[in-house]
GROMACS .gro file of C-alpha atoms in nm:
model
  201
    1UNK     CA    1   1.747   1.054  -1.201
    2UNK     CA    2   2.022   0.976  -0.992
    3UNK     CA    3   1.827   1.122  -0.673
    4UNK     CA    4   1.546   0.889  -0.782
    5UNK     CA    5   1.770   0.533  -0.772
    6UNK     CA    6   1.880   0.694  -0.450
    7UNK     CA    7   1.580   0.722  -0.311
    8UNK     CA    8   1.458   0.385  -0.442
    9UNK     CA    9   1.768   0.225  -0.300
   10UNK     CA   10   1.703   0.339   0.058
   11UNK     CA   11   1.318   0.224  -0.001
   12UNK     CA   12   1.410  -0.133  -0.046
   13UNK     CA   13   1.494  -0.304   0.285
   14UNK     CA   14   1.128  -0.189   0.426
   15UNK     CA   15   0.954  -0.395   0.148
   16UNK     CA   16   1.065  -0.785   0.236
   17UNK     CA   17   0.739  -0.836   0.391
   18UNK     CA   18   0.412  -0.746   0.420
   19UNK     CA   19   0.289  -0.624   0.063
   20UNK     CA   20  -0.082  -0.667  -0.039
   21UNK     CA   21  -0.255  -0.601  -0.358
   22UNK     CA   22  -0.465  -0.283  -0.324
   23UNK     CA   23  -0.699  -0.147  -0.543
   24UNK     CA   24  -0.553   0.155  -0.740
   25UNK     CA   25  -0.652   0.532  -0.750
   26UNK     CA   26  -0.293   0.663  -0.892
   27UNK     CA   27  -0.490   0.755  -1.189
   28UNK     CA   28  -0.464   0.670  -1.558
   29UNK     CA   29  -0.254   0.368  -1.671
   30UNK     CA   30   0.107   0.514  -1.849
   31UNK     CA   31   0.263   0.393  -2.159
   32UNK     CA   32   0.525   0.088  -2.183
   33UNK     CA   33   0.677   0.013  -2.461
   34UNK     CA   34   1.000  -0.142  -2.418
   35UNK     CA   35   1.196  -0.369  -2.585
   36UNK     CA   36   1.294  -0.736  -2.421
   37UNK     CA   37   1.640  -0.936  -2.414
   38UNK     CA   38   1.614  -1.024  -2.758
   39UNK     CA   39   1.518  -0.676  -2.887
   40UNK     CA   40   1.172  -0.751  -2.967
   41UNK     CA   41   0.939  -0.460  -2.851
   42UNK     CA   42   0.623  -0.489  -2.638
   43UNK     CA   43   0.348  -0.240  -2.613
   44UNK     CA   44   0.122  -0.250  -2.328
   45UNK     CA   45  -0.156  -0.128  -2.547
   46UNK     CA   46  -0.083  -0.512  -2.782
   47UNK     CA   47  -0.233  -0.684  -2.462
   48UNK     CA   48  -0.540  -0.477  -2.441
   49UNK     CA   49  -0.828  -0.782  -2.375
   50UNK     CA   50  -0.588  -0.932  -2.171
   51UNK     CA   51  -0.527  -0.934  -1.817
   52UNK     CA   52  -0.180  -0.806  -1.790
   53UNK     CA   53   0.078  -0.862  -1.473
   54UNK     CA   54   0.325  -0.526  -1.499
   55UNK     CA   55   0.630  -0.635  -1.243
   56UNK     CA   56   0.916  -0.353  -1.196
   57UNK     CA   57   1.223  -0.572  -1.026
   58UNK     CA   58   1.597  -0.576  -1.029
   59UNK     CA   59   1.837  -0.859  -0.956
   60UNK     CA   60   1.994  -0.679  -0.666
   61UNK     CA   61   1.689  -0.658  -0.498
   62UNK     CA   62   1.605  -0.962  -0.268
   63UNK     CA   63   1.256  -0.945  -0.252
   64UNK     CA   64   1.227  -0.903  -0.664
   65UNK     CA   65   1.393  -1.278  -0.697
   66UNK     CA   66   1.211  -1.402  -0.429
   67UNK     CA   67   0.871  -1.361  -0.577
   68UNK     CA   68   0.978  -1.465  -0.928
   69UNK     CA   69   0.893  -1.834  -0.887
   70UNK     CA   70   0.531  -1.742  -0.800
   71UNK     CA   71   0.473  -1.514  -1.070
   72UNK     CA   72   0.643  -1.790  -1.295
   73UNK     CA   73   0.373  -2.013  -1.125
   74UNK     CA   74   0.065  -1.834  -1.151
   75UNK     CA   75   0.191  -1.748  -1.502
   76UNK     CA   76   0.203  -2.144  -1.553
   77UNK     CA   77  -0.181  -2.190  -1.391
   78UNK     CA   78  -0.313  -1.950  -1.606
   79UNK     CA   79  -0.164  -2.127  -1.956
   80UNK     CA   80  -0.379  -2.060  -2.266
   81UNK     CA   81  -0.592  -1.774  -2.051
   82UNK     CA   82  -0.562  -1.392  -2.147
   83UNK     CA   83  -0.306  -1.346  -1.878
   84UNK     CA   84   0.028  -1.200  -1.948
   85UNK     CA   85   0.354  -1.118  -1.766
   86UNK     CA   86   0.566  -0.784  -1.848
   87UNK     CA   87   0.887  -0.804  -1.597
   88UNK     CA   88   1.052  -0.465  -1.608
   89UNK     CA   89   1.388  -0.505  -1.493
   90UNK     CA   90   1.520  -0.146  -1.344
   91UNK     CA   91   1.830   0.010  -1.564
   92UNK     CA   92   2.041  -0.295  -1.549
   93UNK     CA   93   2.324  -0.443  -1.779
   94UNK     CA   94   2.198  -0.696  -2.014
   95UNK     CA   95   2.477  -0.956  -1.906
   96UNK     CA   96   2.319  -0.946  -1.584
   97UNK     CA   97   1.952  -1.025  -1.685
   98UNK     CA   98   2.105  -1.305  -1.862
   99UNK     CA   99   2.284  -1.432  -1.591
  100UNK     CA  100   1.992  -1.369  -1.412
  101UNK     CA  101   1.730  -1.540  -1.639
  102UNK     CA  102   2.040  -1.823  -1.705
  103UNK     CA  103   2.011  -1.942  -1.327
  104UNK     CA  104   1.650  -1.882  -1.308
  105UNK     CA  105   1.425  -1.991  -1.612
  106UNK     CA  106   1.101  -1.785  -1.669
  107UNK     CA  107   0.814  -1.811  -1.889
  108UNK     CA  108   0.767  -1.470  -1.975
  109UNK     CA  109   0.907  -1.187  -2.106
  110UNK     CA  110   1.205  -0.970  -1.930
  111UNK     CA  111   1.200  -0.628  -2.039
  112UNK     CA  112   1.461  -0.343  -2.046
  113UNK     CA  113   1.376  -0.020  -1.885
  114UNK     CA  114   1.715   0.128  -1.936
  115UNK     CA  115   1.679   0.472  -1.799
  116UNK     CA  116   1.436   0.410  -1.563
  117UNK     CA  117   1.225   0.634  -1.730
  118UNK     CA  118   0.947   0.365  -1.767
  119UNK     CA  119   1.000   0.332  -1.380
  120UNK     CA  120   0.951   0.684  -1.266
  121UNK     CA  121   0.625   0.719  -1.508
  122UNK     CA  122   0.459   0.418  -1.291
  123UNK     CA  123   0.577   0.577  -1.004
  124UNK     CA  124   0.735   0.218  -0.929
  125UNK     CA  125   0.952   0.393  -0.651
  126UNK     CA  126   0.983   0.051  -0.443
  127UNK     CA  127   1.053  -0.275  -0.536
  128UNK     CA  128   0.908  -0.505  -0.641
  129UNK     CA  129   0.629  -0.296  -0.785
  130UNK     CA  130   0.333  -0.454  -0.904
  131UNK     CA  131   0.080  -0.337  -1.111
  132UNK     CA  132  -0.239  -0.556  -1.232
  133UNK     CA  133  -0.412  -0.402  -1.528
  134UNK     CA  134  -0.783  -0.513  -1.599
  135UNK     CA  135  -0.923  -0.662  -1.953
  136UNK     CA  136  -1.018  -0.285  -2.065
  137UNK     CA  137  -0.629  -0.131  -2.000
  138UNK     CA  138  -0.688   0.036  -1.683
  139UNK     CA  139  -0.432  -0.063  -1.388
  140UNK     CA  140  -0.673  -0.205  -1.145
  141UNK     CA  141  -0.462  -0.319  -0.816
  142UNK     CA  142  -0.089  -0.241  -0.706
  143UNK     CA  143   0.123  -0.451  -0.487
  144UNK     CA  144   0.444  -0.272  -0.290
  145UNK     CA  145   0.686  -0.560  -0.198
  146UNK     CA  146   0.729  -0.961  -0.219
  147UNK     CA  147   0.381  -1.149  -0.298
  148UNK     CA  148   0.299  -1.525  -0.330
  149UNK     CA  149   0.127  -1.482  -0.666
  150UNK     CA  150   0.004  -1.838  -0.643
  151UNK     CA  151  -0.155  -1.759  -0.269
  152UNK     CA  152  -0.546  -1.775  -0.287
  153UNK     CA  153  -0.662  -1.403  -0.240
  154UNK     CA  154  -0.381  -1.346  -0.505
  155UNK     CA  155  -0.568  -1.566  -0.754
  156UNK     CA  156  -0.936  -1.456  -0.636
  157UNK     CA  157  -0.853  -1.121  -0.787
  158UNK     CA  158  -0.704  -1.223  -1.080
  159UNK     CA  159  -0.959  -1.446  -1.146
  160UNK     CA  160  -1.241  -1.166  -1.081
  161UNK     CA  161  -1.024  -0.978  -1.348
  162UNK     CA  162  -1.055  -1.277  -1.620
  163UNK     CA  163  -1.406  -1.241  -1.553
  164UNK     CA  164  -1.514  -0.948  -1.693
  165UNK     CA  165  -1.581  -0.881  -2.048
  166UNK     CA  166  -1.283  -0.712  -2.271
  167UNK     CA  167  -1.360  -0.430  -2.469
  168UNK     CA  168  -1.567  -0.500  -2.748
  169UNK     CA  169  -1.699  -0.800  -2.607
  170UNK     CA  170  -2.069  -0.863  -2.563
  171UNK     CA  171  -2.263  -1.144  -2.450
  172UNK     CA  172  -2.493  -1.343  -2.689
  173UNK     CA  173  -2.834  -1.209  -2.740
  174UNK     CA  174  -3.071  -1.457  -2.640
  175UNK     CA  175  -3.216  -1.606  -2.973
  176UNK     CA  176  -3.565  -1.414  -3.064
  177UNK     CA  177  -3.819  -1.691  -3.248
  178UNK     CA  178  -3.953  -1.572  -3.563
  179UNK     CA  179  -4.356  -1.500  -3.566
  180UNK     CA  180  -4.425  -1.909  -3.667
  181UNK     CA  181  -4.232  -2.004  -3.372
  182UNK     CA  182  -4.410  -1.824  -3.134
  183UNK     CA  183  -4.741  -1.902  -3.271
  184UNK     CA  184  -4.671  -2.219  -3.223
  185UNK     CA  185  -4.499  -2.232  -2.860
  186UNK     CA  186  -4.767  -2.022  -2.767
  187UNK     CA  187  -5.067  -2.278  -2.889
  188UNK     CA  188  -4.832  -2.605  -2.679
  189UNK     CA  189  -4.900  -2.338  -2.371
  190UNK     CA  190  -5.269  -2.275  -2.451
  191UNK     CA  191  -5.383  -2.591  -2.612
  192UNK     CA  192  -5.747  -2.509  -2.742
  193UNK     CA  193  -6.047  -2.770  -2.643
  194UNK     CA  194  -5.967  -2.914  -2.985
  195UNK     CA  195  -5.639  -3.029  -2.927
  196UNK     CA  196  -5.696  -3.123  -2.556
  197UNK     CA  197  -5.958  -3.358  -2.761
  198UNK     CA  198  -5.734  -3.462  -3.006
  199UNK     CA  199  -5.477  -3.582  -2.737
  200UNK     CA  200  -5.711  -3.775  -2.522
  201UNK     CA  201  -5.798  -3.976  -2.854
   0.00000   0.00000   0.00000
């Protein structure tokens, strides 16, 4: 583990700049489940339906703090959608994610990977690591570095993701007219010489 940090540490200065989403082919989506500042635990599989934000950060990494306004924004933008926020702060003290979160108010949830454990299993070597997961669970795009998460090609893909159907969703049927109904909408179509009669008187 300590090789890990050590790696991840060295990692860090390359990533001020530069990061894009990209679509993801690391292959299927790990467990979270992780508990936040106040103890409560959240599962990644609760927010199934949902599009889901996964951010792995740290508050001695520049780059992490930087893009927390954004995310705070496009968290904000997206009110009262089926968008969510999971903040994984990386094996950190939890005075300092309060000091943190003191100086820095956010409106979503910070969690506590306290090992780092969580970390390695996303393969979140870098920071900021972003992961966006789609409405059926699946992560869908990663993102290496700082983003502006309110930036418009940001958005455009989010949006695309709040597009498609969760699981278990299906679009309404169109409404099939029972055998009196069609009779009739089929004799307004095809009026017979009767009623063409009928209508002149």
């Amino acid at each position: 583990m300590q090789r890990w940090f050590a790696v991840l540490l060295l990692a860090i200065p390359a990533l001020a700049s530069g990061a894009e989403l990209k679509p993801w082919s690391g292959g299927p989506t790990p467990a979270l489940e992780l508990e936040d500042m106040t103890g409560q635990v959240h599962r990644l599989a609760d927010y199934r339906g949902k599009v889901v934000l996964v951010n792995f950060w740290a508050t001695w990494c520049e780059p992490c703090r930087a893009e927390m306004p954004s995310i705070d924004g496009l968290r904000n933008a997206l009110d009262g959608k089926p968008f969510q926020v999971l903040a994984v702060n990386l094996a950190e003290p939890l005075s300092r994610i309060e000091k943190f979160a003191g100086m820095m108010p956010l409106h979503f949830p910070l969690l506590r990977d306290r090992d780092g454990a969580v970390a390695k299993a996303w393969r979140a070597r870098l920071l900021p690591a972003s992961f966006l997961i789609g409405r059926d669970g699946r992560i869908r795009y990663v993102a290496y570095g700082e983003l502006d998460w309110t930036s418009e090609p940001v958005r455009t893909v989010v949006d695309e993701l709040l597009s498609e159907e969760a699981p278990g969703q299906r679009r309404a049927a169109p409404a099939v007219p029972r055998p009196g109904q069609r009779a009739s909408a089929w004799r307004a179509a095809h009026p017979s010489a009767a009623d063409r009669t009928r209508r002149r008187a």
